[in-house]
JSON list of C-alpha atoms in Angstrom, two decimals:
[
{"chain": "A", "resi": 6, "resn": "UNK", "atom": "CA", "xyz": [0.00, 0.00, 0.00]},
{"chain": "A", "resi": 7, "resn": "UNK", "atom": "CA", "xyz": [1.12, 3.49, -0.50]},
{"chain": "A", "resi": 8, "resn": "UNK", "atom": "CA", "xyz": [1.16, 6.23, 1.43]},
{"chain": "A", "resi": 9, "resn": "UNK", "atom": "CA", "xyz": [-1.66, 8.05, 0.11]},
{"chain": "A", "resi": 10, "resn": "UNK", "atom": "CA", "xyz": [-3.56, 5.17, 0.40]},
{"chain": "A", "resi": 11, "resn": "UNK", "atom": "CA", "xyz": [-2.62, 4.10, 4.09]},
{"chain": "A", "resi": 12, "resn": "UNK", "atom": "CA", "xyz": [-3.76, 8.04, 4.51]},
{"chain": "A", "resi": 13, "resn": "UNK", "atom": "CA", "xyz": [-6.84, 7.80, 2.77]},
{"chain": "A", "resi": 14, "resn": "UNK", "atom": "CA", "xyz": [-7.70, 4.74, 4.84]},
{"chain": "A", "resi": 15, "resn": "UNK", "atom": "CA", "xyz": [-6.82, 6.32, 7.63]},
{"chain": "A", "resi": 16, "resn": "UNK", "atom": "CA", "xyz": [-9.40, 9.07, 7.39]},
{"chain": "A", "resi": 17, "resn": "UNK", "atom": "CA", "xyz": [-12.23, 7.18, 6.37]},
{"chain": "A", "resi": 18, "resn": "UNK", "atom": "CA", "xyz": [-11.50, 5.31, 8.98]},
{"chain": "A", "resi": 19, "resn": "UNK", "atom": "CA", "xyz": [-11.48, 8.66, 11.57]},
{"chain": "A", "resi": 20, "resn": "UNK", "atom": "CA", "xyz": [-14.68, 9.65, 9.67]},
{"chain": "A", "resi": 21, "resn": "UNK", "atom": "CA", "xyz": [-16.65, 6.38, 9.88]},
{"chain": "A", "resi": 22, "resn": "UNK", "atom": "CA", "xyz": [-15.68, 6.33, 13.74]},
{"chain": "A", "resi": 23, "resn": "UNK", "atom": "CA", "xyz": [-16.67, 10.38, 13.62]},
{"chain": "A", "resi": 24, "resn": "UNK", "atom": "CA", "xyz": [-20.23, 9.43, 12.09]},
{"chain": "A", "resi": 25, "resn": "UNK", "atom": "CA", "xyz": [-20.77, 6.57, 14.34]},
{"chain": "A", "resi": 26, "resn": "UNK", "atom": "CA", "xyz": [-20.09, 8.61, 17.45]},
{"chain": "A", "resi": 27, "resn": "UNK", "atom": "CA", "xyz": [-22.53, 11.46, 16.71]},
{"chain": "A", "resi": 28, "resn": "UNK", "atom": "CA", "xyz": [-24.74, 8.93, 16.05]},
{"chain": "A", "resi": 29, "resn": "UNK", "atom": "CA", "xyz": [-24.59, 7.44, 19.35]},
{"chain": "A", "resi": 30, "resn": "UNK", "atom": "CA", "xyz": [-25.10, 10.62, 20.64]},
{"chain": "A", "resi": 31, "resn": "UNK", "atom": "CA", "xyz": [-27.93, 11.79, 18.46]},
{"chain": "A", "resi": 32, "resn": "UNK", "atom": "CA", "xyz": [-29.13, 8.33, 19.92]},
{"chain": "A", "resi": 33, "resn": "UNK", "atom": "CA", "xyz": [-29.04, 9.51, 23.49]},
{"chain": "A", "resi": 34, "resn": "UNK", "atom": "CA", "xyz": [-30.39, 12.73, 22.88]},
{"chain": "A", "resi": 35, "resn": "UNK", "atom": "CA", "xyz": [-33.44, 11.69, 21.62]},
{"chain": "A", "resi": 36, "resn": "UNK", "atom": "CA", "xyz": [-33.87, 9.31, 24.17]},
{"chain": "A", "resi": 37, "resn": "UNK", "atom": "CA", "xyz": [-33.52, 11.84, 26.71]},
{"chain": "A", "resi": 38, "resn": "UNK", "atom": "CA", "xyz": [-35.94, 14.12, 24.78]},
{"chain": "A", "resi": 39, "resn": "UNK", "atom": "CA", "xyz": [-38.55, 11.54, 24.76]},
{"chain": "A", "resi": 40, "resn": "UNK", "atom": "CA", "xyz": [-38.23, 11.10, 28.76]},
{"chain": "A", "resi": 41, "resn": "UNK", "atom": "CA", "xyz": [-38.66, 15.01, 28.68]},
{"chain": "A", "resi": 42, "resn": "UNK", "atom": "CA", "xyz": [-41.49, 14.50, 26.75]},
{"chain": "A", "resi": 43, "resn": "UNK", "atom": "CA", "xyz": [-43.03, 12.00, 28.93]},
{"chain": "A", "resi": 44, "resn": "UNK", "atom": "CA", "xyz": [-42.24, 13.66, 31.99]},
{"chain": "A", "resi": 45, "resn": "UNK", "atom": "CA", "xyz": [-44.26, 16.89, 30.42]},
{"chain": "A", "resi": 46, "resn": "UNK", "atom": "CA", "xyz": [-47.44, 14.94, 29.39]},
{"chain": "A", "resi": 47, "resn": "UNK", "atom": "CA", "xyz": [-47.47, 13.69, 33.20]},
{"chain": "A", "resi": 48, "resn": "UNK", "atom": "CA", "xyz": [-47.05, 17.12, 34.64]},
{"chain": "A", "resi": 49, "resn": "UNK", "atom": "CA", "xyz": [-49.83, 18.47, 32.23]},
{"chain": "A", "resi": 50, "resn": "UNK", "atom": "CA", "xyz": [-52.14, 15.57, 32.52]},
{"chain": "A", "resi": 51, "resn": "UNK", "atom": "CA", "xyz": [-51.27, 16.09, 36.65]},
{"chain": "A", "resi": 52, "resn": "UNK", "atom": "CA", "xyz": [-51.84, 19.80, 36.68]},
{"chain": "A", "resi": 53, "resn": "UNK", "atom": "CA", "xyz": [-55.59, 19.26, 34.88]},
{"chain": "A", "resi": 54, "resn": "UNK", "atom": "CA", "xyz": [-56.11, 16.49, 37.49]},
{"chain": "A", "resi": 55, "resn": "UNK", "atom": "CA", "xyz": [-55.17, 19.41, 40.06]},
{"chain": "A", "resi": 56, "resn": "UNK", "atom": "CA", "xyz": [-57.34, 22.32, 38.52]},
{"chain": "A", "resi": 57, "resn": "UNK", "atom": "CA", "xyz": [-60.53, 20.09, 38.47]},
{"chain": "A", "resi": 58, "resn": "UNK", "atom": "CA", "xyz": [-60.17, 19.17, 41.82]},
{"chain": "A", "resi": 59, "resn": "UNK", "atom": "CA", "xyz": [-59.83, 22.65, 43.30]},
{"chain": "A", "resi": 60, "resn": "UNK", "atom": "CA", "xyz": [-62.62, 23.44, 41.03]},
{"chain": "A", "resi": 61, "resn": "UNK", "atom": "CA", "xyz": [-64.88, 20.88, 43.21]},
{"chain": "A", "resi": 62, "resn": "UNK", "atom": "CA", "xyz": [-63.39, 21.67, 46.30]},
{"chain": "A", "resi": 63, "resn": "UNK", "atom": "CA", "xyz": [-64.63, 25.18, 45.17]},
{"chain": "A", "resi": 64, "resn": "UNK", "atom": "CA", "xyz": [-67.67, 24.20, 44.42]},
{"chain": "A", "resi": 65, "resn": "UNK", "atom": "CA", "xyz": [-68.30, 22.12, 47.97]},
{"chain": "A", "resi": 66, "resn": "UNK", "atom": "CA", "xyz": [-67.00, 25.30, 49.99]},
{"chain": "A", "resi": 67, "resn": "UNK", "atom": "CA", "xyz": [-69.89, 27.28, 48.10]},
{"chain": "A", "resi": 68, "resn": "UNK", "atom": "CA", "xyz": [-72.40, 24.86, 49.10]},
{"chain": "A", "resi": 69, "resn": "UNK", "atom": "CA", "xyz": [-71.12, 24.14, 52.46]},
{"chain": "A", "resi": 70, "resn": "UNK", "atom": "CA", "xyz": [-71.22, 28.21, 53.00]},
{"chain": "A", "resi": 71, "resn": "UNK", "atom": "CA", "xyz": [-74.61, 28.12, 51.50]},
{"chain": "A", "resi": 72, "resn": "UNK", "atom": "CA", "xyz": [-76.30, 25.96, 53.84]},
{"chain": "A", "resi": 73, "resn": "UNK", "atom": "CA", "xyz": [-74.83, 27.16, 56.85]},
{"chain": "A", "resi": 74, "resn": "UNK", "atom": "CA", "xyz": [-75.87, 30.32, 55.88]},
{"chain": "A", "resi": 75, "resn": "UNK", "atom": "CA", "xyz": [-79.66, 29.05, 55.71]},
{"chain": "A", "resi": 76, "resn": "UNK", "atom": "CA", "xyz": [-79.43, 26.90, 58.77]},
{"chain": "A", "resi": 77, "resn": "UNK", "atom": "CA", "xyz": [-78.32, 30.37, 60.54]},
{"chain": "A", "resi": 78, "resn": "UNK", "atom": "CA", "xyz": [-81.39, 31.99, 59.11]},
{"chain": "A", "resi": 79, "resn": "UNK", "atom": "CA", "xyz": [-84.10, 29.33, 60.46]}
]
């Protein structure tokens, strides 16, 4: 083999190892995204949970004052 060619080899070499380690890390980038992504649709689907509950708690101190408020009045 010549020079050139040993050099040539070389690089491809350094390139294919190049590709295949941004690859890898492409890789574990999008897995982290999805997690991200996962962890967000929790925290919304969580934070609806959390606003329809305080909506009924709301709604139960209403009536609670409501009734008290009438049982005072009889």
């Amino acid at each position: 083999m010549s020079d050139s060619t040993i050099k040539a080899s070389i690089q491809e070499r350094r390139e294919q190892y190049e590709i295949k380690r941004l690859r890898n890390m492409l890789n574990e980038r999008n897995q982290q995204l999805q997690i991200v992504e996962q962890q967000f649709s929790i925290e919304k689907n969580n934070l609806k949970h959390s606003r329809q509950n305080m909506r009924l708690l709301m709604v139960f101190c209403v009536l609670l004052i409501v009734v008290l408020s009438w049982g005072g009045a009889a």
